[in-house]
Short mmCIF file of C-alpha atoms and ligand atoms in Angstrom, two decimals:
data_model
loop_
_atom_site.label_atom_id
_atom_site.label_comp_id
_atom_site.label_asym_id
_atom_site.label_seq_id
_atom_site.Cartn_x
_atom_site.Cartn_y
_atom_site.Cartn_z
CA UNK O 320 0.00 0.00 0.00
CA UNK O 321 1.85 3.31 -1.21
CA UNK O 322 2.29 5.69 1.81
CA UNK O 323 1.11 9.01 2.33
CA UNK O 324 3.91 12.02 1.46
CA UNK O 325 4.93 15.16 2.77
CA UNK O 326 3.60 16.18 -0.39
CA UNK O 327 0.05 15.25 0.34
CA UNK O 328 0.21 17.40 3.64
CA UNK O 329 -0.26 21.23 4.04
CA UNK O 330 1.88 22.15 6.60
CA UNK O 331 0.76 26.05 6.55
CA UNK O 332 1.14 27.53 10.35
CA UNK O 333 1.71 23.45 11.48
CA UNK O 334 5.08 22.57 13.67
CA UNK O 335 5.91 19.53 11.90
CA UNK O 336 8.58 17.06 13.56
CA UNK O 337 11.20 15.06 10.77
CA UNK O 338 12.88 12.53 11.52
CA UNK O 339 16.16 12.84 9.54
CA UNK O 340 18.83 10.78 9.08
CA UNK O 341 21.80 13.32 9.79
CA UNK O 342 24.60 10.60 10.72
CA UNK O 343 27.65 11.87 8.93
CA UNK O 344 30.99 11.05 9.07
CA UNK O 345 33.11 13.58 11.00
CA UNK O 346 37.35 14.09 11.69
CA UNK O 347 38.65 14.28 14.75
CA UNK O 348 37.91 17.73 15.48
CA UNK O 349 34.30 17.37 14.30
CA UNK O 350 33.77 18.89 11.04
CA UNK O 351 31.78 16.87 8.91
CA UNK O 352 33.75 15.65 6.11
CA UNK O 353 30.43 14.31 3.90
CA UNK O 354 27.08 16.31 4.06
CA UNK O 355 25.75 14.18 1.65
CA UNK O 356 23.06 13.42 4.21
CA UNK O 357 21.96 16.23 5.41
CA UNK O 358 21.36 17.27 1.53
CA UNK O 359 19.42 14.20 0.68
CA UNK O 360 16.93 15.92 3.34
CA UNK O 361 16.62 19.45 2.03
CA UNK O 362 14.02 18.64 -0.22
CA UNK O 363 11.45 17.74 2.59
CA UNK O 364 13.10 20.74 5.16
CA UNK O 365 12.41 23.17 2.00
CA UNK O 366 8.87 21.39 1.01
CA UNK O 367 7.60 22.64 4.75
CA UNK O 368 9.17 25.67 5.19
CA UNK O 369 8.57 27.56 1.97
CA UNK O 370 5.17 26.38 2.20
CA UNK O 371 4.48 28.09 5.91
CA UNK O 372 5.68 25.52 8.15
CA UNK O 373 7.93 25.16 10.87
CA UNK O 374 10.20 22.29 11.00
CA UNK O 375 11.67 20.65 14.17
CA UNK O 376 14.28 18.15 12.81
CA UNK O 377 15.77 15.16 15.04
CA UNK O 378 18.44 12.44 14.72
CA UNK O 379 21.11 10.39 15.95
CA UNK O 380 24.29 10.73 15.84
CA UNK O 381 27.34 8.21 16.72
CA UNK O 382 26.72 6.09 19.32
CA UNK O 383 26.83 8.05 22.38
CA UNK O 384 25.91 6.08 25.74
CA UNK O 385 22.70 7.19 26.37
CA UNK O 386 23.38 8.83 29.11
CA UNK O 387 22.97 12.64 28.51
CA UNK O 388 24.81 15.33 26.17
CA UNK O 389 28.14 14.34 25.39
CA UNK O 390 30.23 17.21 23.50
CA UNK O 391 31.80 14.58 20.90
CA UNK O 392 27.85 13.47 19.17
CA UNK O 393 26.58 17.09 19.32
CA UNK O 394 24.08 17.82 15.82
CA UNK O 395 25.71 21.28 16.92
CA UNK O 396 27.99 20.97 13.62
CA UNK O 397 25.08 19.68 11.28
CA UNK O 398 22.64 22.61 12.67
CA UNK O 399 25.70 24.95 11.76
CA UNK O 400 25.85 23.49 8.28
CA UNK O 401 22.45 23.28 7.65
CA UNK O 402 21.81 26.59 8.23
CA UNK O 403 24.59 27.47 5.68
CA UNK O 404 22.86 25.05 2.69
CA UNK O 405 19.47 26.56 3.55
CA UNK O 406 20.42 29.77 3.62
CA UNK O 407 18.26 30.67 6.95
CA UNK O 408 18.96 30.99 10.56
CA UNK O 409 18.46 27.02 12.31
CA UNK O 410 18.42 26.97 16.11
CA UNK O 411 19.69 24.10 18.19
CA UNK O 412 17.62 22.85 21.11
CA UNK O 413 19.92 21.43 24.04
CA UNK O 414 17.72 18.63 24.70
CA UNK O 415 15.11 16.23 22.77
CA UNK O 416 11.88 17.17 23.85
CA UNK O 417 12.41 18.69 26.88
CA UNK O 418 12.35 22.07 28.60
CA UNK O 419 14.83 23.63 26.06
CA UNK O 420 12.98 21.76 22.87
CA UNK O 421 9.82 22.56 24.21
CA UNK O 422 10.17 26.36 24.43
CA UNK O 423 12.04 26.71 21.32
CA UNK O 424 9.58 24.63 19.73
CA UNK O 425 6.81 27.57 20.87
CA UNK O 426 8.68 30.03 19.50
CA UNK O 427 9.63 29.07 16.33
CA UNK O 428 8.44 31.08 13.63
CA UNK O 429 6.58 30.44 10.39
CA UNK O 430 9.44 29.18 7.95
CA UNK O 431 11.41 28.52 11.46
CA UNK O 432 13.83 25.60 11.74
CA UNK O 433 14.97 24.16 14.86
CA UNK O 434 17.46 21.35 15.15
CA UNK O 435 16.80 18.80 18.65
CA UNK O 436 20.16 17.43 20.36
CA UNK O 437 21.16 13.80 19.46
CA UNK O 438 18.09 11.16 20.04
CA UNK O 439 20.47 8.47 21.67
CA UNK O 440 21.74 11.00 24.53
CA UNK O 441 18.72 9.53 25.91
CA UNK O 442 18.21 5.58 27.10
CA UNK O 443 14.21 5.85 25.84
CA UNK O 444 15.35 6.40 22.49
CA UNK O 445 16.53 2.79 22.17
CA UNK O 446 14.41 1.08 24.66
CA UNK O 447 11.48 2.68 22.02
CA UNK O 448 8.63 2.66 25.48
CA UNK O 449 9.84 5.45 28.04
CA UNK O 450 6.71 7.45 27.60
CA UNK O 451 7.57 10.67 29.11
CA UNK O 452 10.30 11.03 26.43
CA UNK O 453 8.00 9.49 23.85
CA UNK O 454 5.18 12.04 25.23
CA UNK O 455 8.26 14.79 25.12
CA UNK O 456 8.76 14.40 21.46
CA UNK O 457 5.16 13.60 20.30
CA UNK O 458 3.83 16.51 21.86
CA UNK O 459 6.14 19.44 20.03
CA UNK O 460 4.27 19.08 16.26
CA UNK O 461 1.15 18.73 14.52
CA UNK O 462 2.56 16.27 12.19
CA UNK O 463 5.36 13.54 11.54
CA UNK O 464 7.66 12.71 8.88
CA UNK O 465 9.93 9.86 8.57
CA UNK O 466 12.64 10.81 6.16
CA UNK O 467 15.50 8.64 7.50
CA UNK O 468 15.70 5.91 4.98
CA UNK O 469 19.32 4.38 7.06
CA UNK O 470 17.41 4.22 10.10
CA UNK O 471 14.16 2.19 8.40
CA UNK O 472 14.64 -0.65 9.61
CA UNK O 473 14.93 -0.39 13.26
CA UNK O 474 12.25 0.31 15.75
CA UNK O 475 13.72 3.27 17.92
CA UNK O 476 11.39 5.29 19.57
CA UNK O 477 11.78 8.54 17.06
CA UNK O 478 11.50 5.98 14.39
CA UNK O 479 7.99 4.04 15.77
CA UNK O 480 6.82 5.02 18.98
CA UNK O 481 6.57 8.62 18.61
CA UNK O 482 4.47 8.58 15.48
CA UNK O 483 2.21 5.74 16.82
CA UNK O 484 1.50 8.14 20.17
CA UNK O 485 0.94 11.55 17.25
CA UNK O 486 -1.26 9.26 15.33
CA UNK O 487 -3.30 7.98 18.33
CA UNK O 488 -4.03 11.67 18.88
CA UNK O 489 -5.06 12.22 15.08
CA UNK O 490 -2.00 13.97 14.00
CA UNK O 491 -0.67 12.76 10.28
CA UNK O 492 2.01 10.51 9.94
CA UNK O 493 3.82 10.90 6.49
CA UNK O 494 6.83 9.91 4.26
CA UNK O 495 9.26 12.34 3.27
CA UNK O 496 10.82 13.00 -0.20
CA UNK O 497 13.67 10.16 0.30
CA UNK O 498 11.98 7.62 2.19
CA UNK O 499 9.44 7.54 -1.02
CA UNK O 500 11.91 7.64 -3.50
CA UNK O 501 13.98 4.83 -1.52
CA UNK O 502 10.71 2.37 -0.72
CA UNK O 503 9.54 3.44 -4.24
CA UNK O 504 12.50 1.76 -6.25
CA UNK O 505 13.70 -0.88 -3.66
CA UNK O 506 10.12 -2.26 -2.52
CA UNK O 507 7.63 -1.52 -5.23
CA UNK O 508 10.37 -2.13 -8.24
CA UNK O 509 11.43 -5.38 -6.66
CA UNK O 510 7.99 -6.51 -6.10
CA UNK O 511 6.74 -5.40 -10.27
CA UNK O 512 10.14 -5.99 -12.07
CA UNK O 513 10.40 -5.57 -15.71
CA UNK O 514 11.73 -8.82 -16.86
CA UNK O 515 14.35 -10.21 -17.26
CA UNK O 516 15.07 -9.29 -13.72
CA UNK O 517 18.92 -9.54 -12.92
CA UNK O 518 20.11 -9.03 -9.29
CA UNK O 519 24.23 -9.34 -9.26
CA UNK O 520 25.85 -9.72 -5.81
CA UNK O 521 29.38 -8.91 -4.67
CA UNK O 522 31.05 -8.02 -1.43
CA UNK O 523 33.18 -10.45 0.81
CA UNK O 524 30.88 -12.81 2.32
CA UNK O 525 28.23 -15.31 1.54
CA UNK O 526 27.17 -15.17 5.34
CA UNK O 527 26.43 -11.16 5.32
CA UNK O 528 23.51 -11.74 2.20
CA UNK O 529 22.61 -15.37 2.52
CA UNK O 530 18.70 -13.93 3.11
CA UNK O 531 19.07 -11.55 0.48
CA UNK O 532 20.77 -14.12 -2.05
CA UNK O 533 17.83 -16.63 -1.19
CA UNK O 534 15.01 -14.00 -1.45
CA UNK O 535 16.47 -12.79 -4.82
CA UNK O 536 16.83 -16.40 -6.28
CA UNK O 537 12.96 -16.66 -5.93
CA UNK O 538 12.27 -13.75 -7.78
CA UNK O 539 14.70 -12.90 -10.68
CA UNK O 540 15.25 -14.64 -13.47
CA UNK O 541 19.52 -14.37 -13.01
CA UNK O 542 21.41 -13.65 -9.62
CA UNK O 543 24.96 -12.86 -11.09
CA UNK O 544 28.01 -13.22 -7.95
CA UNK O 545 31.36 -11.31 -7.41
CA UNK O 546 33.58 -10.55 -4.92
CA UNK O 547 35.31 -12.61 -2.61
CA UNK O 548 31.50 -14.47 -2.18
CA UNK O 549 32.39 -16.23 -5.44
CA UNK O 550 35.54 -18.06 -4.43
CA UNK O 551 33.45 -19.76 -1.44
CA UNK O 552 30.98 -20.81 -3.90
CA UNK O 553 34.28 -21.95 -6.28
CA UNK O 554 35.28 -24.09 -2.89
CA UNK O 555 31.97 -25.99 -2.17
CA UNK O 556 32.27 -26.85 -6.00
CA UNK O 557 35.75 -28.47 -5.52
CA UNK O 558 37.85 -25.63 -6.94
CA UNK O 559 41.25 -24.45 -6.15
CA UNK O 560 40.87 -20.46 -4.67
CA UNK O 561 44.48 -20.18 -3.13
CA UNK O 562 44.40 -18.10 -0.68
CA UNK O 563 41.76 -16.02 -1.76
CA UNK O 564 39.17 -14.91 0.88
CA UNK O 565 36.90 -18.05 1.99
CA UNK O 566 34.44 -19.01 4.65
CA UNK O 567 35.55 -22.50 4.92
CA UNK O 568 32.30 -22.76 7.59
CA UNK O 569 29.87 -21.84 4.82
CA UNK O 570 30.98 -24.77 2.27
CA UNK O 571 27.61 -26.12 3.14
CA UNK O 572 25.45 -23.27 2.45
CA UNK O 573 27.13 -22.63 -0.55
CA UNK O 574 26.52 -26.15 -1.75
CA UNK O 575 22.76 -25.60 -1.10
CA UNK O 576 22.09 -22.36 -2.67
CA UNK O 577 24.20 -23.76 -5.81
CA UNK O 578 21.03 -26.35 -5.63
CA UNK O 579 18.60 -24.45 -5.04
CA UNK O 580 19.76 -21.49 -8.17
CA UNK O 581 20.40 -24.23 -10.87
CA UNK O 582 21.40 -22.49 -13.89
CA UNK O 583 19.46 -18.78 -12.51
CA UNK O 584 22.81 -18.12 -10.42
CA UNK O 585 25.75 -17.72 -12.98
CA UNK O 586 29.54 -17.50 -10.91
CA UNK O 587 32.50 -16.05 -12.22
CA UNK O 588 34.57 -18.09 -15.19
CA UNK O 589 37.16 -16.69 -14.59
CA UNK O 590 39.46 -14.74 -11.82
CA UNK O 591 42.09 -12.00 -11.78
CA UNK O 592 44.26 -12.74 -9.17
CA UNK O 593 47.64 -11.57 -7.70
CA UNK O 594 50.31 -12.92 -5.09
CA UNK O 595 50.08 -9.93 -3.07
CA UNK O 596 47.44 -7.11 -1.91
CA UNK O 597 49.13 -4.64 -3.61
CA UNK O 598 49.24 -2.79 -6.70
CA UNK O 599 52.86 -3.78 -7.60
CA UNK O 600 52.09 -7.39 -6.81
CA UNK O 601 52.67 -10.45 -9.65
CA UNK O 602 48.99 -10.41 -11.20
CA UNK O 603 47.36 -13.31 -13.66
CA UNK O 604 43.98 -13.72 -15.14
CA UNK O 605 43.11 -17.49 -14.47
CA UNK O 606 40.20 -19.69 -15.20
CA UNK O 607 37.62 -20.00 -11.78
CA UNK O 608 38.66 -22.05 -9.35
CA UNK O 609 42.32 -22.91 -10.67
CA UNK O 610 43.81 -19.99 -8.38
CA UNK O 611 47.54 -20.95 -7.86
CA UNK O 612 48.82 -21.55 -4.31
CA UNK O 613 50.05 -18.55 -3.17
CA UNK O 614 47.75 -16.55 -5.11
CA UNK O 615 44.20 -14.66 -3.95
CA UNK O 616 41.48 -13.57 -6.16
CA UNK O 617 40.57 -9.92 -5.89
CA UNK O 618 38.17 -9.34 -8.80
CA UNK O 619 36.59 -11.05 -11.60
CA UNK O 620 38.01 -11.84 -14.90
CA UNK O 621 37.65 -9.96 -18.22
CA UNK O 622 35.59 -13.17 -19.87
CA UNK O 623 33.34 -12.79 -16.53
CA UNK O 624 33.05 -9.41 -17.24
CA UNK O 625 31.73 -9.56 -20.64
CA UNK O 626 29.29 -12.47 -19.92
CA UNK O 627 27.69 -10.50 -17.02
CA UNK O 628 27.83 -7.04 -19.30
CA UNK O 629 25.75 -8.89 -22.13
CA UNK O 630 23.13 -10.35 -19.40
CA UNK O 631 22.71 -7.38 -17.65
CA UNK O 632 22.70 -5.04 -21.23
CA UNK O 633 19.74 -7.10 -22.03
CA UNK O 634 18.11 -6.30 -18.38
CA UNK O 635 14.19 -5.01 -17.51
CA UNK O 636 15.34 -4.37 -13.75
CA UNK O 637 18.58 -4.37 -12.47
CA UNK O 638 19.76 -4.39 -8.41
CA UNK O 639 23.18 -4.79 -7.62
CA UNK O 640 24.31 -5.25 -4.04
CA UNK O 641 28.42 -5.15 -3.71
CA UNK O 642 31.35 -4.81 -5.44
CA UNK O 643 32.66 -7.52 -7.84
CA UNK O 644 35.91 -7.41 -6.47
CA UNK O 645 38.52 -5.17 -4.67
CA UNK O 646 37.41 -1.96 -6.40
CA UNK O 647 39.62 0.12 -4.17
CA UNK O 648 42.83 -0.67 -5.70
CA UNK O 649 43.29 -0.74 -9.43
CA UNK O 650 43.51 -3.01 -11.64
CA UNK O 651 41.37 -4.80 -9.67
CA UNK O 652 38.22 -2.18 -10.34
CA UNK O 653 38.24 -3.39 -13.69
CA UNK O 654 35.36 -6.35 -12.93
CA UNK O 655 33.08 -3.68 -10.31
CA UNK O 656 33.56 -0.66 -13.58
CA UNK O 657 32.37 -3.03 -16.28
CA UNK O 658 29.62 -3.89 -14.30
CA UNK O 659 29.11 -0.44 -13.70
CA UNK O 660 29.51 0.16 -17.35
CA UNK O 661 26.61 -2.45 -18.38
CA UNK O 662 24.25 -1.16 -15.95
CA UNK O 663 24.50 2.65 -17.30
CA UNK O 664 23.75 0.98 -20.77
CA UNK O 665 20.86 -1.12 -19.03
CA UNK O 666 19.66 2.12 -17.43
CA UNK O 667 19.76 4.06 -20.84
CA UNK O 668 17.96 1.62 -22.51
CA UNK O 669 15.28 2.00 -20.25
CA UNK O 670 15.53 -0.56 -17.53
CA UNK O 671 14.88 0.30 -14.09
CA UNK O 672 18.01 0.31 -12.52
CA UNK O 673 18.85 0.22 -8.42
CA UNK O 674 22.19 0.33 -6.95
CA UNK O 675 22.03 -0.81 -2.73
CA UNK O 676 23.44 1.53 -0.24
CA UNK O 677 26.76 0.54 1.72
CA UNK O 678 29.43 -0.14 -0.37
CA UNK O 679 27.96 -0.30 -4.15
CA UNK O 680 27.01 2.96 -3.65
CA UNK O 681 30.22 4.13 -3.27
CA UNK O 682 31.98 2.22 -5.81
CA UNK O 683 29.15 3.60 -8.39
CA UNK O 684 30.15 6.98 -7.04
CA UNK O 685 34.04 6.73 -7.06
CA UNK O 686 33.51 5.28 -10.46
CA UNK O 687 31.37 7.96 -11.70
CA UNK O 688 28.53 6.10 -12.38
CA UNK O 689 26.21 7.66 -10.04
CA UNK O 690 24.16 10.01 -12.58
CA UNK O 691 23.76 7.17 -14.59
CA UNK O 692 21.74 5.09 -12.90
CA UNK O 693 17.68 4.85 -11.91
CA UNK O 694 18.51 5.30 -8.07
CA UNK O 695 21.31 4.95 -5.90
CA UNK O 696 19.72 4.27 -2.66
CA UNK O 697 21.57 5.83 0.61
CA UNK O 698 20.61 2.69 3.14
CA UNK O 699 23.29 0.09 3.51
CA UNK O 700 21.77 -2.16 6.36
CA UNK O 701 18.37 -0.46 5.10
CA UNK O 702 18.90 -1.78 1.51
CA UNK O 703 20.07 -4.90 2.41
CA UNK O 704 16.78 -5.69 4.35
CA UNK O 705 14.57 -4.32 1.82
CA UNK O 706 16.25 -6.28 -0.98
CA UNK O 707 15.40 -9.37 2.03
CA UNK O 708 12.03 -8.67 0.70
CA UNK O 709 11.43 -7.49 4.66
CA UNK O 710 8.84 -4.68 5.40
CA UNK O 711 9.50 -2.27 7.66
CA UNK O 712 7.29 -1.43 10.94
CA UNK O 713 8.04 2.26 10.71
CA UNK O 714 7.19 2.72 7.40
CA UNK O 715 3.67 0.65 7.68
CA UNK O 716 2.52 2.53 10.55
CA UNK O 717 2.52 5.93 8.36
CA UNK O 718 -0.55 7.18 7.27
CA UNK O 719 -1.65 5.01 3.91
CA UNK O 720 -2.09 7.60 0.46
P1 AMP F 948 30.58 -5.87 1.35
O1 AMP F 948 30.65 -4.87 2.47
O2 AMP F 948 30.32 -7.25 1.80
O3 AMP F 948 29.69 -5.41 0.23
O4 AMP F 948 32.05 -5.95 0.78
C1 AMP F 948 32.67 -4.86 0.16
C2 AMP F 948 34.17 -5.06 0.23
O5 AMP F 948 34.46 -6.30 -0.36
C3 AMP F 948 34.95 -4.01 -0.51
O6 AMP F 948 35.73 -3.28 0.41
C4 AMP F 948 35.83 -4.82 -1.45
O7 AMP F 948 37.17 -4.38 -1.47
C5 AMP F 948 35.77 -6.21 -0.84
N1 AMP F 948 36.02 -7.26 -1.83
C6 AMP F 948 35.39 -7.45 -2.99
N2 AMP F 948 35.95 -8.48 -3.67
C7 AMP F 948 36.97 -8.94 -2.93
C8 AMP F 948 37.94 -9.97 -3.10
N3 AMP F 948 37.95 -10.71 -4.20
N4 AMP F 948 38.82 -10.17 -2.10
C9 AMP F 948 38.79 -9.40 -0.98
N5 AMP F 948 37.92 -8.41 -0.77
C10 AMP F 948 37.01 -8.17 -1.73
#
């Protein structure tokens, strides 16, 4: 059932509280070095203000204790630079729903924006049921957004008890901007593909994806590995993978997803390998599962390549969780760039194309392939359990369109 948007909501003269996903990577003396998210969330912030609203943002941060402000997970910073990207004056309240939250809250002013201190300085935030600070927070707004797509999947009180208490007092619950876009592509795509549906699947280990590898074998019609997943796979077959990464413990698994894909999951046929993790290391292109002793695989061969580029050029819908191979250090980006390469053609040729969060994402992005794709979603665990084919508890309680 689609959800209900900020869109769909007139916020005129209305506090309305967003939950944003501002976790973002800072030095050691604080400054953010990516503000990536805190951008993705402009579009809702602007949608509210410019239309007479005043918005009262809050997130996490870190992972502070839980026990009260601590100087090092401040949103002091991200209030500071959100205020530059918008433009407009954004105040910081010193608490999260509180005395301080609760009179800056009353006197914010239309097209206001006011900034609450880190959720998880307080223990109710993860225990989800402390009701004075779920009370606290549900009582500052009119309304409720949820547009913090990384934090989806869990059931923190910001994230599910706060909009259950504003709904059980008839106030809206809505989607923002990203959450729709995300839950658009990774839910509804995945659950209508355009055939032929390919899902290709990198990373390091079979263990991290073995729901998401199991969920996407029932549903597409090819499930395409990389990575170091493919060598464990290569083992439980009775190849030779060196000393490649392998999860000796997971031989078994392997053997029973290789029975349960038949011909729908295709592995690598060949491997580019080297006797060192370096860039100046000896380096050979070998056929899968003959990797010399001595030698690892780091990404897949140029005959894999071109057999995955021609399945995936021919593509209705396209996901792609993790890299096909050590994409950090070239050569060995050559495998995770044609890949990349394919699924720009794919996506130009009108398939629906969806990159998961984590590490994908930025491999798509270092490679420059970001623009070039249908969506490149900003979730890493997020993705991941969408892709599970899970639903998520604080998405389903918001208000249906
Ligand atoms: P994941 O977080 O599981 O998606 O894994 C991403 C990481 O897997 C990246 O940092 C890659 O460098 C790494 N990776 C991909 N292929 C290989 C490989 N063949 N050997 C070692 N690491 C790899």
């Amino acid at each position: 059932m689609p959800k209900k948007t900020i869109a769909a909501l007139d916020p005129t003269g209305q506090a309305v509280l967003v939950r944003v996903d501002f976790n973002v990577p800072q030095d050691d003396s604080g400054a953010i070095t990516d503000d990536r998210r805190i951008r993705m969330a402009l579009p809702t912030i602007q949608s509210i203000i410019e239309r007479g609203g005043k918005a009262i943002l809050m997130s996490h941060l870190g992972r502070p204790g839980g026990n009260g402000f601590e100087a090092a997970f401040s949103l002091a910073p991200v209030a500071a630079r959100l205020g530059e990207l918008l433009g407009r004056p954004v105040q910081l309240a010193t608490d999260t729903g509180g005395p301080d939250s609760q009179a800056k809250a009353a006197a914010l002013p239309t097209g206001g924006v006011l900034v609450l201190e880190n959720v998880r300085f307080n223990k109710g935030e993860k225990k989800g049921d402390d009701e004075a600070y779920v009370n606290g927070l549900a009582s500052l707004a009119d309304a409720y957004v949820n547009d913090a797509f990384g934090t989806c999947h869990r059931t923190e009180a910001s994230m599910y008890a706060v909009p259950a208490t504003m709904k059980q007092s008839g106030k809206p619950a809505v989607t923002g901007f990203l959450v729709e876009k995300e839950v658009r592509y990774l839910a509804d795509a995945v659950a209508h593909p355009k055939r032929p549906f390919v899902a290709i699947l990198g990373g390091k280990k079979v263990s991290d994806k073995i729901a998401v590898i199991e969920n996407l074998l029932s549903i597409c019609d090819h499930v395409l590995i990389g990575g170091a997943m493919a060598y464990t796979f290569s083992l439980a077959k009775g190849g030779k993978t060196g000393k490649s990464l392998v999860e000796p413990d997971k031989l078994e698994l392997a053997a029973s997803l290789l029975a349960k894909g038949g011909s729908k999951l295709v592995l690598p046929v060949d491997t580019h390998c080297a006797d060192d993790f370096s860039a100046t290391a000896a380096k050979q292109v070998v056929p899968a599962g003959q990797i010399p002793d001595g030698f690892e695989g780091l990404d897949i061969g140029p005959e894999t390549a071109s057999r995955y580029g021609a399945i995936i050029r021919s593509a209705g819908t396209v996901v792609w969780n993790g890299p096909m191979g050590v994409f950090e250090l070239p050569p060995f980006d050559a495998g995770t760039k044609a890949v990349a390469d394919a699924v720009a053609d794919a996506t130009a040729q009108g398939a629906v194309t969806i990159i998961g969060g984590g590490d994908s994402a930025a491999a798509v992005e270092q490679l420059g392939y970001a623009e070039k794709v249908s969506h490149v979603s900003t979730g890493g665990g997020a993705s991941l359990e969408m892709l599970e084919g899970k639903s998520f508890a604080s998405v389903a309680l918001l208000d249906d369109a």
